[in-house]
Structure formats: structure tokens, C-alpha cells
PDB file of N, CA and C in Angstrom:
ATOM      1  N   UNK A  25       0.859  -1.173   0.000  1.00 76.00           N
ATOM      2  CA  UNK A  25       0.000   0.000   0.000  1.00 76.00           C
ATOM      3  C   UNK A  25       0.898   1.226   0.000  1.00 76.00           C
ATOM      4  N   UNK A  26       0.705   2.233  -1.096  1.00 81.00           N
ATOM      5  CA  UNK A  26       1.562   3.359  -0.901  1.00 81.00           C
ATOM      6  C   UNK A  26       1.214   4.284   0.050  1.00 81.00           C
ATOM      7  N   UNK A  27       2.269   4.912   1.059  1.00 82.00           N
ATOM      8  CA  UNK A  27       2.014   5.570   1.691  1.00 82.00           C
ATOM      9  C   UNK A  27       2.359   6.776   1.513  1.00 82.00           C
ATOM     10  N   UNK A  28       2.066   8.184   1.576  1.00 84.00           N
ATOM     11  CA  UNK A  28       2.084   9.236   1.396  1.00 84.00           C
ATOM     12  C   UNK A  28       2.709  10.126   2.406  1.00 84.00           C
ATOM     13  N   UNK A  29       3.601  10.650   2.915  1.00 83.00           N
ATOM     14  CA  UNK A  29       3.282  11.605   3.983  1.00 83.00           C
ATOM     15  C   UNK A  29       3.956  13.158   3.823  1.00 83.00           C
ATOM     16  N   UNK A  30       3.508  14.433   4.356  1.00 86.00           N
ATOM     17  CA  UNK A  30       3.661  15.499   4.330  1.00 86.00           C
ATOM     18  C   UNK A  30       4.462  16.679   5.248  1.00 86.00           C
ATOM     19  N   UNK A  31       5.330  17.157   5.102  1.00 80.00           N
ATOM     20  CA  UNK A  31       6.055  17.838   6.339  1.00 80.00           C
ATOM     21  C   UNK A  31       6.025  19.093   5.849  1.00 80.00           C
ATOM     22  N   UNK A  32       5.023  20.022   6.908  1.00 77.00           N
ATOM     23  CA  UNK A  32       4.658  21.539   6.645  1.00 77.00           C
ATOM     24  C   UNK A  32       5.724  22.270   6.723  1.00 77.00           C
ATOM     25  N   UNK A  33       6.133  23.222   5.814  1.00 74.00           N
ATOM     26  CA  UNK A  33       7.139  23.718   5.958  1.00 74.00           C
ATOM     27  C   UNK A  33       8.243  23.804   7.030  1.00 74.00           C
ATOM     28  N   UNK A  34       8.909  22.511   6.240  1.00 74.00           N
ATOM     29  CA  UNK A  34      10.044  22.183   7.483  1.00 74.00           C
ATOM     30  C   UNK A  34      11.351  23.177   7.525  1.00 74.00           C
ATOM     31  N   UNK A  35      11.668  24.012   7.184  1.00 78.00           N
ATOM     32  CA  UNK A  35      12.761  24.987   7.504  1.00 78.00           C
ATOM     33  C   UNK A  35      12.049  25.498   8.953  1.00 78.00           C
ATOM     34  N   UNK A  36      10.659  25.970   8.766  1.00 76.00           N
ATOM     35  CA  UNK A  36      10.113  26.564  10.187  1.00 76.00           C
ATOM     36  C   UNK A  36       9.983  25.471  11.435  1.00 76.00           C
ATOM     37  N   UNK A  37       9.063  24.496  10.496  1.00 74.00           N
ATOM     38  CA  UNK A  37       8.943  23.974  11.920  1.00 74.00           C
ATOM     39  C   UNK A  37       9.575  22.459  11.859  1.00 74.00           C
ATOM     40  N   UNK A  38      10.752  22.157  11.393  1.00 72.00           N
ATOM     41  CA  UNK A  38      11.212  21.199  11.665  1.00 72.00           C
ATOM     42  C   UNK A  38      10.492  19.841  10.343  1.00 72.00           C
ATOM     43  N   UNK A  39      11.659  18.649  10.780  1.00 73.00           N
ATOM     44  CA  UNK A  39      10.970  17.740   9.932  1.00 73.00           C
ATOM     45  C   UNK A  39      10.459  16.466  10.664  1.00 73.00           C
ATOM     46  N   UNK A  40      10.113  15.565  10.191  1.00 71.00           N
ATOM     47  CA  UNK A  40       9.290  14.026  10.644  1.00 71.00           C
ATOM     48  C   UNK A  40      10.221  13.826  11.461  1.00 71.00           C
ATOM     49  N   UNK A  41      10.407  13.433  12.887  1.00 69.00           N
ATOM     50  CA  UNK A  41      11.085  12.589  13.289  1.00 69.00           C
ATOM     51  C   UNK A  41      11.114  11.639  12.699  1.00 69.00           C
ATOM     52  N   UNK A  42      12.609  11.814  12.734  1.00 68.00           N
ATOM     53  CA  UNK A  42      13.055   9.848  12.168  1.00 68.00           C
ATOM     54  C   UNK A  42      12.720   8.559  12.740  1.00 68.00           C
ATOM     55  N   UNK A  43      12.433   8.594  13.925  1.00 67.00           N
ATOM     56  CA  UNK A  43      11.925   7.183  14.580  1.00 67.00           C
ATOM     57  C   UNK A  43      10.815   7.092  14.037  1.00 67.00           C
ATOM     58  N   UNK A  44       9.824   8.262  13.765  1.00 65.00           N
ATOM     59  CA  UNK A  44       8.439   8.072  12.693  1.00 65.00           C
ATOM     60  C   UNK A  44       8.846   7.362  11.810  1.00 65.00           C
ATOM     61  N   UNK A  45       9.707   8.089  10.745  1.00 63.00           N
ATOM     62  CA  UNK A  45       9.687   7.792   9.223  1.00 63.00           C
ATOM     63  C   UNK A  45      10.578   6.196   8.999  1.00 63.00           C
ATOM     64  N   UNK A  46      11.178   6.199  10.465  1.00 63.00           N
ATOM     65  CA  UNK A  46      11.845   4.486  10.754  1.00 63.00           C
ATOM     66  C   UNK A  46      11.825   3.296  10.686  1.00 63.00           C
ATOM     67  N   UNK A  47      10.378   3.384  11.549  1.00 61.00           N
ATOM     68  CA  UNK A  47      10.051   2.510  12.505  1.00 61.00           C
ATOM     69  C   UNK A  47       8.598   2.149  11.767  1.00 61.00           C
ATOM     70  N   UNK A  48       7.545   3.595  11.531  1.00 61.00           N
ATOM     71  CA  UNK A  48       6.162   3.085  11.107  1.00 61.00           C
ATOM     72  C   UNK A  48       6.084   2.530   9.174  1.00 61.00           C
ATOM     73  N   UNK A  49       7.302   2.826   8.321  1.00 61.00           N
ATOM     74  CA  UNK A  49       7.063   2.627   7.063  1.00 61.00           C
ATOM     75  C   UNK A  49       8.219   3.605   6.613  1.00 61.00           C
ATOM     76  N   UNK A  50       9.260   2.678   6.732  1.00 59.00           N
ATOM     77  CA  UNK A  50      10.488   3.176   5.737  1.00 59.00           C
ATOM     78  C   UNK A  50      10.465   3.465   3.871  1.00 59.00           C
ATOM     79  N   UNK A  51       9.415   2.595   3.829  1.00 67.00           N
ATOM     80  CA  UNK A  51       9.246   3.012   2.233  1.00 67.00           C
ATOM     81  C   UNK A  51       8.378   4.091   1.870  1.00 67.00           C
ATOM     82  N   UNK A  52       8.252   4.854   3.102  1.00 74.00           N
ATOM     83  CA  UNK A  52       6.585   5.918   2.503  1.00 74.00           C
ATOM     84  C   UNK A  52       7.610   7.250   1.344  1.00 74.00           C
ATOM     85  N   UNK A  53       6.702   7.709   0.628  1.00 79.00           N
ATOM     86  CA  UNK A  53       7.052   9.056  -0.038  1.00 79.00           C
ATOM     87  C   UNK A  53       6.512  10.147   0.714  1.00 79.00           C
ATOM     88  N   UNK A  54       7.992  10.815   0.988  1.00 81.00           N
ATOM     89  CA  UNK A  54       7.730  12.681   1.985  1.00 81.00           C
ATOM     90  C   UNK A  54       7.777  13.640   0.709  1.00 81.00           C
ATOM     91  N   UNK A  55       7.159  14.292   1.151  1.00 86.00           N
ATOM     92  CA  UNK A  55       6.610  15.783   0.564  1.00 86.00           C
ATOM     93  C   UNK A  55       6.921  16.645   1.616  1.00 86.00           C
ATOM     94  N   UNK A  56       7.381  17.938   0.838  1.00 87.00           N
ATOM     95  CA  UNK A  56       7.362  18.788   1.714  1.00 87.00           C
ATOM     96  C   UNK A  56       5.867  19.788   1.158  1.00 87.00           C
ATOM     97  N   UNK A  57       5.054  20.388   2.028  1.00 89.00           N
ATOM     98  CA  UNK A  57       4.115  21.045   1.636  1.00 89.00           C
ATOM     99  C   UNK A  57       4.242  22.673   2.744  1.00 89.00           C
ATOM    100  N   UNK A  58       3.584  23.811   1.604  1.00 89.00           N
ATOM    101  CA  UNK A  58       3.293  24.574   2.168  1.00 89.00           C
ATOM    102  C   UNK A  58       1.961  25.635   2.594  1.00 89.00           C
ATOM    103  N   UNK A  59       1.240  24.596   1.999  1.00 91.00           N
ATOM    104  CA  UNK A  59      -0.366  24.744   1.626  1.00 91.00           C
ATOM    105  C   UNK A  59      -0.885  24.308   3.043  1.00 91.00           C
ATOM    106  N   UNK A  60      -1.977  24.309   3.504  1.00 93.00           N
ATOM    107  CA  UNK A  60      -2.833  23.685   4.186  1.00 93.00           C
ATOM    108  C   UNK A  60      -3.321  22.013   3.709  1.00 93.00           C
ATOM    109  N   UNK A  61      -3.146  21.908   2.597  1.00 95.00           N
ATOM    110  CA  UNK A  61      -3.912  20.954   2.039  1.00 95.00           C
ATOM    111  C   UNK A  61      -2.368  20.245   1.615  1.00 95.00           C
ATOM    112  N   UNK A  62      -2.344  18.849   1.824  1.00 94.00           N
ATOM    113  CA  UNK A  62      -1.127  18.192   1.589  1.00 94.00           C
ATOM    114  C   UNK A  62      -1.622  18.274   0.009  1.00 94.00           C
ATOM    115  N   UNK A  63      -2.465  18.257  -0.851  1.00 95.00           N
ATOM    116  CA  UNK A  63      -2.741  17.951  -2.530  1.00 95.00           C
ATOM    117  C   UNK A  63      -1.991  19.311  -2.954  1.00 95.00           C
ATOM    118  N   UNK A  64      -0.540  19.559  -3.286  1.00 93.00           N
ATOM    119  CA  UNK A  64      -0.031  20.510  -3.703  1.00 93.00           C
ATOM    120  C   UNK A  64       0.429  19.393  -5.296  1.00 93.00           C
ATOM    121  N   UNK A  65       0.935  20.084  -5.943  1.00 95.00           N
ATOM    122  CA  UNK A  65       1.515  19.695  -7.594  1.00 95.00           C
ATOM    123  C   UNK A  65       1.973  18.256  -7.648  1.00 95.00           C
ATOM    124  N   UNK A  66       3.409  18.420  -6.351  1.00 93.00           N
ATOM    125  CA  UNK A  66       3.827  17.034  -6.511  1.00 93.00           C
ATOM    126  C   UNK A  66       2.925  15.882  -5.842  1.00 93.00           C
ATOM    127  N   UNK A  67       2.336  16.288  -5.284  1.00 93.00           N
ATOM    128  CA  UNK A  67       1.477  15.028  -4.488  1.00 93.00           C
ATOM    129  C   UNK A  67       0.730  14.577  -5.812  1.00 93.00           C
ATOM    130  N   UNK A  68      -0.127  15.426  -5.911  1.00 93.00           N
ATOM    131  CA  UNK A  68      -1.249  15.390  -7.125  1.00 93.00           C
ATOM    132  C   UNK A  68      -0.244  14.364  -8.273  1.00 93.00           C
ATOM    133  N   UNK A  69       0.202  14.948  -8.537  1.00 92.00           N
ATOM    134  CA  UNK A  69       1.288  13.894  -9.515  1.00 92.00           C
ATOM    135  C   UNK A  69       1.552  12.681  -9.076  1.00 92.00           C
ATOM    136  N   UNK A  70       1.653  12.256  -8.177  1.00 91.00           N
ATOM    137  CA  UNK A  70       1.701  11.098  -7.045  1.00 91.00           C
ATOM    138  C   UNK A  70       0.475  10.342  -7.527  1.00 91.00           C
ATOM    139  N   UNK A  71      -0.511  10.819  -7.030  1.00 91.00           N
ATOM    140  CA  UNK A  71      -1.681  10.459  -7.239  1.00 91.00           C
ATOM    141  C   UNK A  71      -2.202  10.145  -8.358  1.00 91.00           C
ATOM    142  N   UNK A  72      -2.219  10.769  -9.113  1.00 89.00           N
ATOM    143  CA  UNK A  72      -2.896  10.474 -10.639  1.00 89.00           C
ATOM    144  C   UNK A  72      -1.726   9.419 -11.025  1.00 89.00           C
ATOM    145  N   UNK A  73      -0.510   9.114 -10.539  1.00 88.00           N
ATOM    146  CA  UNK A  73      -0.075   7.730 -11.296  1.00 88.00           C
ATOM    147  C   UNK A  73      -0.423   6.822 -10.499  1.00 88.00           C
ATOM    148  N   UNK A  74      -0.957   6.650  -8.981  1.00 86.00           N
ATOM    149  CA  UNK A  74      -1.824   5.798  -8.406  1.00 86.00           C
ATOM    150  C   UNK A  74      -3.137   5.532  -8.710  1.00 86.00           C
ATOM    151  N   UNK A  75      -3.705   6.531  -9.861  1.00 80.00           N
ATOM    152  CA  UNK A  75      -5.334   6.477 -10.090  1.00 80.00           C
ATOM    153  C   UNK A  75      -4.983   5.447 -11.432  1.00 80.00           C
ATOM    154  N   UNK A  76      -3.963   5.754 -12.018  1.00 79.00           N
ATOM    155  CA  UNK A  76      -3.322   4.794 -12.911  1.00 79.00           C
ATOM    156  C   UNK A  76      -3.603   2.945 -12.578  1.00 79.00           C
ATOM    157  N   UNK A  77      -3.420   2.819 -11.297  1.00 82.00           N
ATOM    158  CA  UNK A  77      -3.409   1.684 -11.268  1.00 82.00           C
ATOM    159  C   UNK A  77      -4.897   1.344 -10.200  1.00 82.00           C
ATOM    160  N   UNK A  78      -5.673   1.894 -10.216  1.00 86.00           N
ATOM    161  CA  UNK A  78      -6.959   2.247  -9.705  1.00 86.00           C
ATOM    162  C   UNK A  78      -7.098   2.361  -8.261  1.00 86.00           C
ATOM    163  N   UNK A  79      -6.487   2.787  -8.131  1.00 87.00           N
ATOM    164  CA  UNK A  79      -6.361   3.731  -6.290  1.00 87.00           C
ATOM    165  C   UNK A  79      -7.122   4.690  -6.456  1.00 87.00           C
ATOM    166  N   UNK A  80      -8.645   4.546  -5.414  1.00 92.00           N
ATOM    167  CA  UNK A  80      -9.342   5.523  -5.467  1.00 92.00           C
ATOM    168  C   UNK A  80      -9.998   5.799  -3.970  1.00 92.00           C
ATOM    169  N   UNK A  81      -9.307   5.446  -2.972  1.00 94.00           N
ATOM    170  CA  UNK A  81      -9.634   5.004  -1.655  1.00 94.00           C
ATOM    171  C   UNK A  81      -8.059   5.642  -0.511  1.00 94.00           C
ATOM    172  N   UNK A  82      -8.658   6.727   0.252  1.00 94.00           N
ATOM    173  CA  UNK A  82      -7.122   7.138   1.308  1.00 94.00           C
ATOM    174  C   UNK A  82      -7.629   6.848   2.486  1.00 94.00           C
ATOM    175  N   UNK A  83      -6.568   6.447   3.112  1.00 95.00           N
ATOM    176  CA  UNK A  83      -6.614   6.600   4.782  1.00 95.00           C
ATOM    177  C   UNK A  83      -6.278   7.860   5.385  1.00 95.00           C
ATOM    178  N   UNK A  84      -6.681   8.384   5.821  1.00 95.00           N
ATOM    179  CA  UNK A  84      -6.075   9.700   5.982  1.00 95.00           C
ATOM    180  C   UNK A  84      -6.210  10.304   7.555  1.00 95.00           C
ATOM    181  N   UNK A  85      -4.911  10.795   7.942  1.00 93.00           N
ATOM    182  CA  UNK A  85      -4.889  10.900   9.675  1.00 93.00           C
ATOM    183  C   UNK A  85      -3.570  12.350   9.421  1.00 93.00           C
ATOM    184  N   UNK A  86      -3.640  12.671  10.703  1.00 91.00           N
ATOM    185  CA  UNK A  86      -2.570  14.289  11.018  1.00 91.00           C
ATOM    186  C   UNK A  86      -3.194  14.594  12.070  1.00 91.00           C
ATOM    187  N   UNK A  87      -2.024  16.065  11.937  1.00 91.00           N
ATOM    188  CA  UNK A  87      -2.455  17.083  13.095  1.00 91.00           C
ATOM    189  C   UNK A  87      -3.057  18.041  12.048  1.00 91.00           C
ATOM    190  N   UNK A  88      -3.944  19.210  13.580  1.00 92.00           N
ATOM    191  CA  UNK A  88      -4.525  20.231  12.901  1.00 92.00           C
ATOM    192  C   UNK A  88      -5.749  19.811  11.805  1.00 92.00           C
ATOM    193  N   UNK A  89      -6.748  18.953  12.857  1.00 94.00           N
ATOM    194  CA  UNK A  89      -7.701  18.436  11.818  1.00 94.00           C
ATOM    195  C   UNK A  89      -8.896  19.361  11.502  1.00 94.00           C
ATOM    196  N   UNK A  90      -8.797  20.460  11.961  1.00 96.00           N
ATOM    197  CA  UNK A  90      -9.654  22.042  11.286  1.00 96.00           C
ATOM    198  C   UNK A  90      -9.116  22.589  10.430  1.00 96.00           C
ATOM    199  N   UNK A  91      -7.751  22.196  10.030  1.00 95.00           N
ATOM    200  CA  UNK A  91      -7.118  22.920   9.179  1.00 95.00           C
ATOM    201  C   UNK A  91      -6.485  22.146   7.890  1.00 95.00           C
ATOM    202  N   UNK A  92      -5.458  21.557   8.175  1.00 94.00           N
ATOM    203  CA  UNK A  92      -4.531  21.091   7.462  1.00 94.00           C
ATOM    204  C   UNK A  92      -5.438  19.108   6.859  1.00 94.00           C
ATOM    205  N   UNK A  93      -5.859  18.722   7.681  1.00 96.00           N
ATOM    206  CA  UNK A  93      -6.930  17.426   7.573  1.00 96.00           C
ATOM    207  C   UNK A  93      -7.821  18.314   7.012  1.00 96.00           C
ATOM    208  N   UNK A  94      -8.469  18.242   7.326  1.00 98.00           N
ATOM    209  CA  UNK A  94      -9.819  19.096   6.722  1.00 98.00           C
ATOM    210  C   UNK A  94      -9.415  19.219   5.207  1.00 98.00           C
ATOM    211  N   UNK A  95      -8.795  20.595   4.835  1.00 97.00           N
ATOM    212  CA  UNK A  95      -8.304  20.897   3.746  1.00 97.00           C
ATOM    213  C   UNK A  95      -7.865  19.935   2.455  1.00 97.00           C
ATOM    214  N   UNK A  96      -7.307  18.741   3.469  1.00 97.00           N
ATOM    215  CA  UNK A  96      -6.659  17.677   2.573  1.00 97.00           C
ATOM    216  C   UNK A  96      -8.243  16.811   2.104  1.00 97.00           C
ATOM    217  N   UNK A  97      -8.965  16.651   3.110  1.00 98.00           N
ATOM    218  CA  UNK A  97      -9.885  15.673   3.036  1.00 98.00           C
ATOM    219  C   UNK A  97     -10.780  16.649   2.175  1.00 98.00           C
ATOM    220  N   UNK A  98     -11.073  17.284   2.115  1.00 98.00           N
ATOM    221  CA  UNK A  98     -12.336  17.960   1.232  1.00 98.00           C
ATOM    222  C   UNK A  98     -11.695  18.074  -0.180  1.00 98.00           C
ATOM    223  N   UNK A  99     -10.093  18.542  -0.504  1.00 97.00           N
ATOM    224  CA  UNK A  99      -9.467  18.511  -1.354  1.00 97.00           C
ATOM    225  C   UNK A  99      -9.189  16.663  -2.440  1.00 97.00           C
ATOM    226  N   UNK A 100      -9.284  16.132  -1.552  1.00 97.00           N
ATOM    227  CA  UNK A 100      -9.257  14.337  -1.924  1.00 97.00           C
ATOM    228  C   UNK A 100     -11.300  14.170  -2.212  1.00 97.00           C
ATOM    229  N   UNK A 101     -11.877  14.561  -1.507  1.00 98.00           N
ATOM    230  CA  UNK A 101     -12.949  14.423  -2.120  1.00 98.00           C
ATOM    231  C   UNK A 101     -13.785  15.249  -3.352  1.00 98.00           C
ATOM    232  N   UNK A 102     -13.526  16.262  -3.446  1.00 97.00           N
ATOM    233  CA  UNK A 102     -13.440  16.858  -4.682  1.00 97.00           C
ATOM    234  C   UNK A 102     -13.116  16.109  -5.586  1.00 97.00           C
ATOM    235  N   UNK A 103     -11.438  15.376  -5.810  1.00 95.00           N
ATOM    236  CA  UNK A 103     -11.040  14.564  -6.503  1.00 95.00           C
ATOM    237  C   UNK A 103     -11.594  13.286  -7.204  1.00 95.00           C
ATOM    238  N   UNK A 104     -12.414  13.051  -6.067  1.00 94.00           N
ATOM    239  CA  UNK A 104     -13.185  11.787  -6.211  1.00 94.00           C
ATOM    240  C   UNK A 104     -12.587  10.734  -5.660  1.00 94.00           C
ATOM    241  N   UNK A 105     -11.922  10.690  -4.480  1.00 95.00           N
ATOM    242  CA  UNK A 105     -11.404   9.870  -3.497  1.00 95.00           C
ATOM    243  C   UNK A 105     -12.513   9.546  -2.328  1.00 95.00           C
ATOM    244  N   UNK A 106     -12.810   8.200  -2.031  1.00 97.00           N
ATOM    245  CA  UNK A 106     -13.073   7.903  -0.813  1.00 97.00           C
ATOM    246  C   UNK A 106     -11.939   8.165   0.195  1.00 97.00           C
ATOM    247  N   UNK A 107     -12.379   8.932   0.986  1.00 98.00           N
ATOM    248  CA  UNK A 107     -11.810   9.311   2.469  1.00 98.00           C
ATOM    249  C   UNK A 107     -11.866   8.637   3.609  1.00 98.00           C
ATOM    250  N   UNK A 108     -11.607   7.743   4.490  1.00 98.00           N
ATOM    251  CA  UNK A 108     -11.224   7.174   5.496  1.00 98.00           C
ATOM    252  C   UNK A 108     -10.382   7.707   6.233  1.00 98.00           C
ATOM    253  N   UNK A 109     -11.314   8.384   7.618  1.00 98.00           N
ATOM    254  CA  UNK A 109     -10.275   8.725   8.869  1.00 98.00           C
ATOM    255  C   UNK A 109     -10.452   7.563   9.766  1.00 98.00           C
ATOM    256  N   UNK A 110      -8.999   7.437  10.315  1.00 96.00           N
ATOM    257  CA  UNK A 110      -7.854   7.318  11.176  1.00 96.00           C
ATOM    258  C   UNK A 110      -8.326   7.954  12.623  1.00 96.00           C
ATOM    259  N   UNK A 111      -9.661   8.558  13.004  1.00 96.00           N
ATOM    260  CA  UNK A 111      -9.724   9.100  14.049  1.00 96.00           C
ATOM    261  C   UNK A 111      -8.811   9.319  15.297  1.00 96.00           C
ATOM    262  N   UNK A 112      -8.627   8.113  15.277  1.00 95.00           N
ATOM    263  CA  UNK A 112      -7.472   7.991  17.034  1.00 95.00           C
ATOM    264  C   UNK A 112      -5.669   8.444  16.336  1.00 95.00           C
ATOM    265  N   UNK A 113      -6.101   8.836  15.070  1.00 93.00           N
ATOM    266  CA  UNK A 113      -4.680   9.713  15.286  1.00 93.00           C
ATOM    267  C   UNK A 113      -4.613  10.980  14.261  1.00 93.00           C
ATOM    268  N   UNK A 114      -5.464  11.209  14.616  1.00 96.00           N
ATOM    269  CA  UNK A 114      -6.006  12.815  14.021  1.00 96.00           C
ATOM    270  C   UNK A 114      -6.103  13.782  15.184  1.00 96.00           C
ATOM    271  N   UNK A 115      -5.393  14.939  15.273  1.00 95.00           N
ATOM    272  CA  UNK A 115      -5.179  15.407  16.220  1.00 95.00           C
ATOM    273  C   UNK A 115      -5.331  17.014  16.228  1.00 95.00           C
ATOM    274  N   UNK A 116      -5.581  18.136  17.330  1.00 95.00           N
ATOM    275  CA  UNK A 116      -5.430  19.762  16.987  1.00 95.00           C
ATOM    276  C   UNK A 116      -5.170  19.937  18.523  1.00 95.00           C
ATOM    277  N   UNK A 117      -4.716  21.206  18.039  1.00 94.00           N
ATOM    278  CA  UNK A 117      -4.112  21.658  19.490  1.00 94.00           C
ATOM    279  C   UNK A 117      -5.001  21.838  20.906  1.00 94.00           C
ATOM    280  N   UNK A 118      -5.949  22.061  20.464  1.00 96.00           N
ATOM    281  CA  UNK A 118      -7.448  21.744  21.671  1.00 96.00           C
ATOM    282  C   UNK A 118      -7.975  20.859  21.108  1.00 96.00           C
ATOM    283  N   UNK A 119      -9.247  20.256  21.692  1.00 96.00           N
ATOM    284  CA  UNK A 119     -10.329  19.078  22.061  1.00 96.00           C
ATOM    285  C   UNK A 119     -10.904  19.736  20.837  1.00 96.00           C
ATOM    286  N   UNK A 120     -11.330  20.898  21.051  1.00 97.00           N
ATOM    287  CA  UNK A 120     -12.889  21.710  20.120  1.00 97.00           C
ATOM    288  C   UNK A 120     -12.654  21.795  19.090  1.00 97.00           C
ATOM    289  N   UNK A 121     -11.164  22.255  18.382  1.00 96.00           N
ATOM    290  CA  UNK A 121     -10.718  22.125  17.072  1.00 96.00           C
ATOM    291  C   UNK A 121     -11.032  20.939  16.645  1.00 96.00           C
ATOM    292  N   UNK A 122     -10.325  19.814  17.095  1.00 97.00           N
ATOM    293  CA  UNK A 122     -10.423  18.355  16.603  1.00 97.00           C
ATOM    294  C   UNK A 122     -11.960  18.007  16.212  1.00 97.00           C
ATOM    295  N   UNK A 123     -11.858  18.010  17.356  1.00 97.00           N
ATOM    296  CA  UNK A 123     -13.898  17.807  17.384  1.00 97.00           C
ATOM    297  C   UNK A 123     -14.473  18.555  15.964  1.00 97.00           C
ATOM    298  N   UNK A 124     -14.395  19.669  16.052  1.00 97.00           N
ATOM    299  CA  UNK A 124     -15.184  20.684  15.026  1.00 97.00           C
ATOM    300  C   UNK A 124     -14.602  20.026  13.255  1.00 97.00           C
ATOM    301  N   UNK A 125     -13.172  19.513  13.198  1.00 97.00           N
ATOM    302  CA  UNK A 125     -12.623  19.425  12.211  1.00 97.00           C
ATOM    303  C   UNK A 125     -13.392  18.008  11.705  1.00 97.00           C
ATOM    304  N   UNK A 126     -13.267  17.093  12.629  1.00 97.00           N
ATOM    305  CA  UNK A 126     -13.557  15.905  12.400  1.00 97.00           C
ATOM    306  C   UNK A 126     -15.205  16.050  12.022  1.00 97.00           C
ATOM    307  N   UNK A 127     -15.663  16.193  13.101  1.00 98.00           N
ATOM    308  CA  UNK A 127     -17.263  16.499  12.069  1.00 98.00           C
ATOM    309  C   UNK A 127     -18.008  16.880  10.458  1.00 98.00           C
ATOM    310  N   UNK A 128     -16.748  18.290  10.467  1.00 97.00           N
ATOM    311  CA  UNK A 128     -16.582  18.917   9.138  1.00 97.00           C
ATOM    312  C   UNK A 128     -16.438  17.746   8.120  1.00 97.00           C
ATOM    313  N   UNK A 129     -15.724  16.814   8.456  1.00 98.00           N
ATOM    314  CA  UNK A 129     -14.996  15.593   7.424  1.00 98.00           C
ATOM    315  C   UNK A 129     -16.003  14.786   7.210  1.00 98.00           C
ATOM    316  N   UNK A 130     -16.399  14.630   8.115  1.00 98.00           N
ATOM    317  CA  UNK A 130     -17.688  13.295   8.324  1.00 98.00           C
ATOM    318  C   UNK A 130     -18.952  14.344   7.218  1.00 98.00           C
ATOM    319  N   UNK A 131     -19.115  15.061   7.477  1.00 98.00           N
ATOM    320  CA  UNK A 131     -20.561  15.725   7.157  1.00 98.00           C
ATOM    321  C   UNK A 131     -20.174  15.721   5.572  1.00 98.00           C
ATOM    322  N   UNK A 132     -19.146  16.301   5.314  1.00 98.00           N
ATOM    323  CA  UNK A 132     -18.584  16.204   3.530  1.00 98.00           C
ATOM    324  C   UNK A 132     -18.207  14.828   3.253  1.00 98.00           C
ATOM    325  N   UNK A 133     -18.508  14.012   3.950  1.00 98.00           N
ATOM    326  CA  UNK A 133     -18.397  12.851   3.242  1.00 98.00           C
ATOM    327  C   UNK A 133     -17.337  11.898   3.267  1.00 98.00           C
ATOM    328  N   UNK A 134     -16.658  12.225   3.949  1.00 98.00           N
ATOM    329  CA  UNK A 134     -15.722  11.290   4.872  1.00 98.00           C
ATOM    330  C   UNK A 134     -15.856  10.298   5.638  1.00 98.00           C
TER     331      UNK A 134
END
């Protein structure tokens, strides 16, 4: 299963810990993104050679799920991706964000 993952502008805030990128899936493809929405050019390019082989289904989990989730997930459904959250590791800096984000996802069709 290809895995995808995204590191928000890492000059500012740093990159994946390596015991992440180690330990959970040494073969994933990093992006660096500076969008809210991980679907920037190169991802998208990513993707459409996975729609190639009929990948039309994401798992999809992060931080900042009012923002940066959200964005990605409404952006993948537009696309015409089934969306699948990861709930228990979708995360925002308060309870109410999360909460509010995750709903948002569910209600658009997540």
C-alpha cells in the first residue's frame, strides 16, 4: 500500500522525526508542503499515477484536523477519493478544534 506523507514547511517547523519515518514505514514518499492541504503539484502527480493503477480510496490521519486534515480531506474528495479517517490519530491543538474538524470531514463525506 503506498504511503504518502507530508512535512509543513520544514525549515520553520522542523521535519518528521526519524523514529516516525523508521520505525512506522520506511518506504513511505515525503513531501514537503506549504499549503494547508497536503494535494499541492507534486502530491497530485503522485496520485494520478496511483489512479493509474486504480487507487481511489485514502486513509487519511494528522495534526490540525480544522485545518490542514480538513483541507486535505475535502481537497481528496473533490477529486473523487473515498476518504477514510484514522480518528485515534487525528489530532489539533485543543479538544474543540479536533472535534469541530472531524465532524466537518464526516458531514462532507468522509
Amino acid at each position: 500500500i503506498p504511503v504518502i506523507a507530508t512535512c509543513h514547511v520544514k525549515k520553520n517547523f522542523g521535519d518528521i522525526d526519524a523514529i516516525i519515518t523508521e520505525v512506522t514505514n520506511p518506504g513511505r514518499t515525503v513531501f514537503d508542503k506549504s499549503l494547508f492541504s497536503m494535494i499541492e503539484p507534486p502530491v497530485e502527480a503522485y496520485l494520478d499515477k496511483l489512479k493509474d493503477k486504480h487507487v481511489d480510496q485514502v486513509v487519511l490521519y494528522g495534526v490540525e484536523a480544522h485545518v490542514c486534515v480538513k483541507q486535505t480531506c475535502l481537497d481528496l474528495l473533490e477529486r473523487g477519493y473515498g476518504v477514510h479517517l484514522v480518528i485515534d490519530a487525528i489530532s489539533s491543538m485543543n479538544q474543540h478544534d479536533r472535534n469541530v474538524g472531524i465532524e466537518s470531514m464526516k458531514m462532507a463525506g468522509a
